[in-house]
XYZ file of N, CA and C in Angstrom:
552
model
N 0.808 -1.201 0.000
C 0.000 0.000 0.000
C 0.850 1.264 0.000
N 1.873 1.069 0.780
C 2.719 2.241 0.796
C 3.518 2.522 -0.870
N 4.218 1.717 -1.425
C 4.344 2.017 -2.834
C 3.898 2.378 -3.247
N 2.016 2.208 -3.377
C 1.227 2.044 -4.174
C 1.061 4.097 -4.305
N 1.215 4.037 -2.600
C 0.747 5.925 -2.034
C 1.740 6.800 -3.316
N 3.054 6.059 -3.438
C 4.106 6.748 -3.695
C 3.678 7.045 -4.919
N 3.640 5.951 -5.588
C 3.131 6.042 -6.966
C 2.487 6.806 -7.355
N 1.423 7.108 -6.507
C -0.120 7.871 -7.082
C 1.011 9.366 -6.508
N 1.286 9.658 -5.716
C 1.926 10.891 -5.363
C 2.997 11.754 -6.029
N 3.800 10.531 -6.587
C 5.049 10.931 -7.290
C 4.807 10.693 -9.198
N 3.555 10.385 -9.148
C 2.787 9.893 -10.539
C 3.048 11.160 -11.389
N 3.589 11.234 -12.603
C 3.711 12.287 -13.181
C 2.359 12.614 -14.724
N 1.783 13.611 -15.037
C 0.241 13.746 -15.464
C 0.713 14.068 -16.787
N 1.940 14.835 -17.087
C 2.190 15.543 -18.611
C 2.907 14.619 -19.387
N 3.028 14.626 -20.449
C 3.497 14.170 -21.442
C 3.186 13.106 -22.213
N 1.741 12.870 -21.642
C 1.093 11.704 -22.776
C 0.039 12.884 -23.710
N -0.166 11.930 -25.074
C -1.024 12.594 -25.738
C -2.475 12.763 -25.463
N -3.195 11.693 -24.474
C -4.429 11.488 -24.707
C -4.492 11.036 -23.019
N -5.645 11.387 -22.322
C -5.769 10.896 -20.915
C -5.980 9.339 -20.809
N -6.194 9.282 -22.051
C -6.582 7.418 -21.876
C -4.831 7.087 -22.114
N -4.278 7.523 -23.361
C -2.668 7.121 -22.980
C -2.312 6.910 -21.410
N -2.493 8.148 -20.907
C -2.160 8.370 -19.218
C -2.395 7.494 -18.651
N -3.731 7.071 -18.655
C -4.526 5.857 -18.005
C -3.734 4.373 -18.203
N -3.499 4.012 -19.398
C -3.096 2.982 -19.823
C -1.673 3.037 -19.024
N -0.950 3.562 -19.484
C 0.582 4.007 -18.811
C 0.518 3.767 -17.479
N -0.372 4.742 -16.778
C -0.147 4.576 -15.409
C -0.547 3.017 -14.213
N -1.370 2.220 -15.671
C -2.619 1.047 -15.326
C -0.787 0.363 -15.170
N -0.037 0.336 -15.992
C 0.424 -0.554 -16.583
C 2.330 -0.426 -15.269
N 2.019 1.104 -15.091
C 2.947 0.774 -13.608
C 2.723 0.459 -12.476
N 1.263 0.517 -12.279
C 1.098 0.203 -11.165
C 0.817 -1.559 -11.030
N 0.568 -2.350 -11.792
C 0.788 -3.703 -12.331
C 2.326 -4.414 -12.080
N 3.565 -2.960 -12.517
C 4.453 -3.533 -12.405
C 5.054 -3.267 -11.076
N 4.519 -2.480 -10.525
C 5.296 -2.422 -8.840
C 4.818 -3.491 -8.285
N 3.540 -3.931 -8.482
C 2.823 -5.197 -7.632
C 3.308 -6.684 -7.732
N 3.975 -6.183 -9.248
C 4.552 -8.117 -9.718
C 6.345 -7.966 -8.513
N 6.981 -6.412 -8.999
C 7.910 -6.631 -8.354
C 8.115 -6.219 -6.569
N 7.097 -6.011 -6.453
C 6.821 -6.286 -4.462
C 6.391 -7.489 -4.544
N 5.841 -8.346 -5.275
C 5.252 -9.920 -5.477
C 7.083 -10.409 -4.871
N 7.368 -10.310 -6.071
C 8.748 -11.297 -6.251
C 9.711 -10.425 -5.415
N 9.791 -9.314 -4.803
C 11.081 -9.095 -3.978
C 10.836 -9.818 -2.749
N 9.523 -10.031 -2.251
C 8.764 -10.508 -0.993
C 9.216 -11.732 -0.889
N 9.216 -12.676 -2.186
C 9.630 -13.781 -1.933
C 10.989 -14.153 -2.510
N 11.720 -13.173 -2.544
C 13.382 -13.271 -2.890
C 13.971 -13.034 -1.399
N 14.452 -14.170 -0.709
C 14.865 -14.806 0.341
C 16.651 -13.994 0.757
N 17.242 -13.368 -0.273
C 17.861 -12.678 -0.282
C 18.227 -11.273 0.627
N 19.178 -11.139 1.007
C 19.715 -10.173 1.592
C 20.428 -8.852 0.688
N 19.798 -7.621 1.212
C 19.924 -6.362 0.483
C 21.032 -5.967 1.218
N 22.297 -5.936 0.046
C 23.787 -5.540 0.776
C 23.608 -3.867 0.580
N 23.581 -3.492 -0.675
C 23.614 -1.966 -1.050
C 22.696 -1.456 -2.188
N 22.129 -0.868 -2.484
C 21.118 -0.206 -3.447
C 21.985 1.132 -3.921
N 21.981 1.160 -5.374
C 22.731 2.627 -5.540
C 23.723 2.490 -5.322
N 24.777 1.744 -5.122
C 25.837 1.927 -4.204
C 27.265 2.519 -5.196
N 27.794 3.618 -4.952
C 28.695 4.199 -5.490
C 29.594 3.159 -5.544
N 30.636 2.787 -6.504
C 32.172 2.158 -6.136
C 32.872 2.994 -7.278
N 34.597 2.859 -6.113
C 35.213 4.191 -6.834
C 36.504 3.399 -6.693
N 37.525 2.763 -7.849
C 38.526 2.031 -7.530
C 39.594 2.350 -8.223
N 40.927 2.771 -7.807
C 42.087 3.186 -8.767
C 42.746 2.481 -9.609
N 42.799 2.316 -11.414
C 43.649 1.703 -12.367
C 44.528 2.443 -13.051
N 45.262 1.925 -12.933
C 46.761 2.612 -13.161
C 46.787 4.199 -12.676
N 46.841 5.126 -14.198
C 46.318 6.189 -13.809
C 44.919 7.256 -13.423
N 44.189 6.009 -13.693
C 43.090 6.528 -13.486
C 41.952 6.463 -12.185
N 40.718 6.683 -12.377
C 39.691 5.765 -11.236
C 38.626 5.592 -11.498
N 38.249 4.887 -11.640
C 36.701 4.534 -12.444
C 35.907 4.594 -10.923
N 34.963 4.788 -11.767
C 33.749 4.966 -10.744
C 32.088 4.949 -11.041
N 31.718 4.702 -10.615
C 29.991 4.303 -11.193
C 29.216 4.214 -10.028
N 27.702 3.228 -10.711
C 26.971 2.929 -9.582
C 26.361 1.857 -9.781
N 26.218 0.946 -8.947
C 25.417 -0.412 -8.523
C 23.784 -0.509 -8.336
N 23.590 -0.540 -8.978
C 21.957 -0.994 -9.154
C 21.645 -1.872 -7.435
N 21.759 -2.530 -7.122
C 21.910 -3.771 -6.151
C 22.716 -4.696 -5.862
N 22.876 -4.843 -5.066
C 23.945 -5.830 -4.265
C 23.401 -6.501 -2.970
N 23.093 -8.346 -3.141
C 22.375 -9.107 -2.533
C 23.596 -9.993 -1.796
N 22.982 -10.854 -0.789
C 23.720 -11.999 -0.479
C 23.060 -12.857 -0.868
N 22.765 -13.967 -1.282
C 21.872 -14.714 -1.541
C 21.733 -16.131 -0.033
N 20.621 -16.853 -0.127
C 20.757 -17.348 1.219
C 21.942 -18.068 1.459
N 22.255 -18.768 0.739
C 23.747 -19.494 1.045
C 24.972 -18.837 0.972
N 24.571 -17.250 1.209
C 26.035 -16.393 1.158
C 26.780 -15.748 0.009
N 26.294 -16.543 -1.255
C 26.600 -15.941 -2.218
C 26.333 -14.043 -2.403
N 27.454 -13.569 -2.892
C 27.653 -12.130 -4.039
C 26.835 -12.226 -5.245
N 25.463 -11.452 -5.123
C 24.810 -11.154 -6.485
C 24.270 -10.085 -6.970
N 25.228 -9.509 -7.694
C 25.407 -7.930 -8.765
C 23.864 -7.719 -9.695
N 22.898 -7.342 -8.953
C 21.633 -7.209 -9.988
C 21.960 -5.572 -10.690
N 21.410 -5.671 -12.037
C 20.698 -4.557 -12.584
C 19.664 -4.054 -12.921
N 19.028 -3.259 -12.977
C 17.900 -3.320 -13.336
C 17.449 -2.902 -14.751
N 16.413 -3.119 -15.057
C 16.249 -2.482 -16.944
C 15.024 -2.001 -17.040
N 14.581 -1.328 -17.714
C 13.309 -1.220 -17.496
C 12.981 -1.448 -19.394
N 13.443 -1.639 -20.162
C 12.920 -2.193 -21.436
C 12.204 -3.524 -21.574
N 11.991 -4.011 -22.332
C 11.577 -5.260 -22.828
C 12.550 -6.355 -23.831
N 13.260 -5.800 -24.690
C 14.780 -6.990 -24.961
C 14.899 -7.901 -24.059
N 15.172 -8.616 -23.448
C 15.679 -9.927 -22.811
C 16.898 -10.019 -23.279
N 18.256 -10.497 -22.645
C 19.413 -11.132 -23.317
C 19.230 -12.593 -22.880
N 20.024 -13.442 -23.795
C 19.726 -14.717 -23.619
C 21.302 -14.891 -22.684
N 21.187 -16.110 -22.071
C 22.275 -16.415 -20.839
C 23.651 -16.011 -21.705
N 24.035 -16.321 -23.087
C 25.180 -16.499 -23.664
C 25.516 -14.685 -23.386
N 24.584 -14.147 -24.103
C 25.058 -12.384 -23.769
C 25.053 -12.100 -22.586
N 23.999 -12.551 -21.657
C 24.500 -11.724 -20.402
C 25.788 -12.440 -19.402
N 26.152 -13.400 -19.230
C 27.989 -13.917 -19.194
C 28.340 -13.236 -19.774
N 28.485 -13.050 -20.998
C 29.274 -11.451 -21.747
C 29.447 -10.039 -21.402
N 27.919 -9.291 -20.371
C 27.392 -8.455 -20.756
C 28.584 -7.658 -19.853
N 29.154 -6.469 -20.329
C 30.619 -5.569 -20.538
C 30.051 -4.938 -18.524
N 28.937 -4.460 -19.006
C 28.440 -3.779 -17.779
C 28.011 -4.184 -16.421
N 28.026 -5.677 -16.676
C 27.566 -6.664 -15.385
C 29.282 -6.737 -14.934
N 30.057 -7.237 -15.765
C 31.319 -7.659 -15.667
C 32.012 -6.406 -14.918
N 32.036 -5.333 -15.479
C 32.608 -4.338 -15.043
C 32.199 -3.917 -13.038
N 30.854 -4.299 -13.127
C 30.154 -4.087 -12.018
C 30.880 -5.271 -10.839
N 30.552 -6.023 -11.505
C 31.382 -7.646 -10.383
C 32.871 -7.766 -10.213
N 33.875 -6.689 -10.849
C 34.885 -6.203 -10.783
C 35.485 -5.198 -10.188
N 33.993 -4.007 -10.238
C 34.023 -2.805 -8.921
C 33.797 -3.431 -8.097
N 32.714 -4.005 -7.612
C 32.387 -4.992 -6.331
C 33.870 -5.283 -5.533
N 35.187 -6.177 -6.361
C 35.799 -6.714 -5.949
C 36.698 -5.772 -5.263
N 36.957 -4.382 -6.184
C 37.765 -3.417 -5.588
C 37.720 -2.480 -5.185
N 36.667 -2.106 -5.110
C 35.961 -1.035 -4.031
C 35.319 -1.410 -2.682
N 34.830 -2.701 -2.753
C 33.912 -3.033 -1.644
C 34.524 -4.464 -1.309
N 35.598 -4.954 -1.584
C 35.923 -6.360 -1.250
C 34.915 -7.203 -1.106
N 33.802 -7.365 -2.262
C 33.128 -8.246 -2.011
C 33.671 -9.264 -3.131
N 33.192 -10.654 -3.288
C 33.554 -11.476 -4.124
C 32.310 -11.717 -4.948
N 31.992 -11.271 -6.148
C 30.707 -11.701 -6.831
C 30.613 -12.944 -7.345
N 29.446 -13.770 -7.212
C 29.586 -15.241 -7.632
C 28.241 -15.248 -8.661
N 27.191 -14.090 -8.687
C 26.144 -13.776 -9.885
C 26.252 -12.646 -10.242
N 25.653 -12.621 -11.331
C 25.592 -11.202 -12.338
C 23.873 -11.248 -12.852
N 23.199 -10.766 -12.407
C 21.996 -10.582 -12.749
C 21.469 -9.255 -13.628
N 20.448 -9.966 -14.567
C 19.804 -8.564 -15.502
C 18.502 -9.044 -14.371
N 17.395 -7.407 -13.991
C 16.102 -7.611 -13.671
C 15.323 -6.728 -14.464
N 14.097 -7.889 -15.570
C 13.666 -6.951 -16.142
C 12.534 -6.766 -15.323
N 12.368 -5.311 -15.224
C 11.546 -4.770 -14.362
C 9.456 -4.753 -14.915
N 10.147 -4.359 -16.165
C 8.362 -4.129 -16.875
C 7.961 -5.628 -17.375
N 8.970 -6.521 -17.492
C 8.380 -8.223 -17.661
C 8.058 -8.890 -16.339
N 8.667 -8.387 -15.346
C 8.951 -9.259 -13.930
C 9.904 -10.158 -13.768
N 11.038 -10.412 -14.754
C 11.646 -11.439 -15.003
C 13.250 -10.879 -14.512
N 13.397 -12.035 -13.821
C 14.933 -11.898 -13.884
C 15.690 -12.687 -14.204
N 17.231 -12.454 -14.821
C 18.190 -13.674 -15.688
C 19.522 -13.446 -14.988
N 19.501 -14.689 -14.772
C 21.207 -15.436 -13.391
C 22.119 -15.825 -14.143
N 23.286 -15.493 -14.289
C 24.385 -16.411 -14.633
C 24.992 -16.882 -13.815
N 26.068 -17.087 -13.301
C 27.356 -17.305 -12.642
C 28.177 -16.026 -12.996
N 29.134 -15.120 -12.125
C 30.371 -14.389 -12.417
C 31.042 -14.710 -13.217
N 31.560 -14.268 -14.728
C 32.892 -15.124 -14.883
C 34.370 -14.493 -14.601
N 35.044 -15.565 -13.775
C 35.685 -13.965 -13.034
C 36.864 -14.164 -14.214
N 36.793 -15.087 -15.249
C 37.799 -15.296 -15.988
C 37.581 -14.037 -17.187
N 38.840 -13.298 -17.655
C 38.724 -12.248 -18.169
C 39.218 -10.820 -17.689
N 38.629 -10.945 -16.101
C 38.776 -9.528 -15.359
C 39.947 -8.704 -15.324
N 41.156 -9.566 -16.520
C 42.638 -8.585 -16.606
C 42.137 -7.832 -18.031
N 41.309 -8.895 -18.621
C 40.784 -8.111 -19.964
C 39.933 -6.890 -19.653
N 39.602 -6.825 -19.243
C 38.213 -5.842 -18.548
C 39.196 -4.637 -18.067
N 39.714 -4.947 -17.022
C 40.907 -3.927 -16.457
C 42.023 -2.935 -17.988
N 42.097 -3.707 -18.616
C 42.715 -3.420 -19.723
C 42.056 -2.481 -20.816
N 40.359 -2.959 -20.924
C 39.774 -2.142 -21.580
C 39.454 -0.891 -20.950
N 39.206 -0.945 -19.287
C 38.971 0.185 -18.912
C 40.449 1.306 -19.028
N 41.537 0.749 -18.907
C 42.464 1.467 -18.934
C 42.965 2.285 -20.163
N 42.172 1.835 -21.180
C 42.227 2.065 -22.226
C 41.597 2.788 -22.759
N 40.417 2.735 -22.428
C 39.404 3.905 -22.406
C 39.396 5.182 -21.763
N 40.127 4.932 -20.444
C 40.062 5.794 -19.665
C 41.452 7.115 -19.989
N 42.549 6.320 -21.033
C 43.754 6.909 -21.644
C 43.447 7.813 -23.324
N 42.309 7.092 -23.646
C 41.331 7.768 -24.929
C 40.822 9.092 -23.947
N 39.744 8.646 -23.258
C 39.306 9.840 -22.407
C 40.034 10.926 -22.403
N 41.400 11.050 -21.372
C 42.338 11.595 -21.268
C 43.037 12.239 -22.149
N 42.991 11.436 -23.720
C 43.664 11.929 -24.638
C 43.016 13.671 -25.051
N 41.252 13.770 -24.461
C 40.646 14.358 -25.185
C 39.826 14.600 -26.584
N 39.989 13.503 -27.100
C 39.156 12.522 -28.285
C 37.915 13.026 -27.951
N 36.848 13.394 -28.429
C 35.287 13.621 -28.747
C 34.728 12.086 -28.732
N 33.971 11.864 -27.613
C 33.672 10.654 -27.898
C 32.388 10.230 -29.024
N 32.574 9.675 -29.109
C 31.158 8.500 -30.710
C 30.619 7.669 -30.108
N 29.425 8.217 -29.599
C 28.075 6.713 -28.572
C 28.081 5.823 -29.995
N 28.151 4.368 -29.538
C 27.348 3.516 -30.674
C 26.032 3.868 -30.417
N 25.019 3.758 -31.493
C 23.723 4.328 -31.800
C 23.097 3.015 -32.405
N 23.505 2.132 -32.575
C 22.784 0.811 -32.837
C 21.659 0.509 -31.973
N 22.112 0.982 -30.231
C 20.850 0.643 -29.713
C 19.827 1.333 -29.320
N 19.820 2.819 -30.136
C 18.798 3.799 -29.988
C 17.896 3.507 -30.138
N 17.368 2.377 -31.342
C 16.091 2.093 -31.501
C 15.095 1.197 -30.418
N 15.813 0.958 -29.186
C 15.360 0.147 -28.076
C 15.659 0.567 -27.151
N 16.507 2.219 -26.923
C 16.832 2.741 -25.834
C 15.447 3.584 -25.014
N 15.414 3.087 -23.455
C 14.352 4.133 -23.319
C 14.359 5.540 -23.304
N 15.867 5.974 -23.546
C 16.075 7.097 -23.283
C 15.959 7.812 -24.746
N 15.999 7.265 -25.933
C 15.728 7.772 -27.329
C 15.317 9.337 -27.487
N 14.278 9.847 -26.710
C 13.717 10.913 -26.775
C 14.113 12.053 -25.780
N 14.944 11.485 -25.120
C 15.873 12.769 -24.467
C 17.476 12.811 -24.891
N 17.653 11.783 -25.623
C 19.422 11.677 -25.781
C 19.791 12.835 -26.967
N 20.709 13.468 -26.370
C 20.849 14.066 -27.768
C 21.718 13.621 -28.770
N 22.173 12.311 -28.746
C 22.850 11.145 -29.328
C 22.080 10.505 -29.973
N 21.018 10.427 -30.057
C 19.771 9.388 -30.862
C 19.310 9.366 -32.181
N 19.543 8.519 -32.698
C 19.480 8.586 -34.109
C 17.591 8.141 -34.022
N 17.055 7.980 -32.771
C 15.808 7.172 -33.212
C 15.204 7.876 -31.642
N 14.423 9.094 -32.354
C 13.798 9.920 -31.286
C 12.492 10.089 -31.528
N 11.981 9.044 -31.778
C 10.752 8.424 -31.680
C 10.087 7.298 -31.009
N 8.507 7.996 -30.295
C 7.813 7.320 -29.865
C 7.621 6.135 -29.780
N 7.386 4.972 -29.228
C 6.672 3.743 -29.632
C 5.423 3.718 -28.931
């Protein structure tokens, strides 16, 4: 009930075309807070950090970001969730891959000495969430790309967003990077 208050309170009224848009939209979050108070209720899991800044020094640099979530799971396990709010799914093979989980279960290790043993996507507007295992194999590669990036940075180079995934980004209509700043 208390979400529910938030929702209706913090509910925002502008920017749909039609009050029934509004309606539909708003039908359709309040559906999804209920599936995910459903399933956090029964995720047996321990809430390590929400948001949680990590800030860790490579070579010359320091990367720094933020953590979506950070669980114990009941048997103690480290599990790095993100959250999404699109509809894409990655299948298990991409998310073991995915650059941004990896990077995350790597801050974990050196900012917060934790040891990550999952890497989780949560899609938020499906209710679904997808588990791998950590792979901690790689993490000199990872270190390497960040250092590398972070020496481009430095160079002062203009950076170039890939734009491949504008057409599925939710942010499309505020980026000023978007090749695809249109509605769905």
């Amino acid at each position: 009930e208390d979400l529910l208050e938030l929702y209706e309170e913090y509910w925002l009224h502008q920017g749909f075309s039609t009050a029934q848009e509004q309606m539909q939209w708003h039908g359709k979050g309040e559906e999804i807070i209920k599936s995910f108070y459903e399933d956090d209720v029964k995720n047996r899991s321990e809430i390590i950090a929400v948001e949680r800044e990590v800030l860790f020094p490579l070579g010359r640099h320091q990367i720094r970001g933020t953590i979506d979530r950070i669980d114990r799971r009941v048997g103690g396990e480290i599990e790095i969730i993100d959250y999404k709010t699109h509809w894409h799914k990655s299948s298990l093979e991409e998310l073991s891959q995915n650059l941004q989980l990896r990077i995350y279960g790597l801050a974990a290790k050196e900012s917060l000495a934790l040891e990550p043993q999952w890497i989780t996507l949560y899609y938020v507007a499906a209710g679904e969430r997808l588990s791998v295992p950590y792979p901690q194999e790689g993490e000199e590669d990872i270190r390497d790309l960040l250092s590398r990036v972070g020496d481009w940075i430095a160079s002062g180079v203009r950076f170039q967003p890939d734009t491949s995934f504008c057409p599925n980004c939710g942010f499309r209509d505020r980026c000023t990077n978007s090749i695809a700043k249109i509605k769905t």
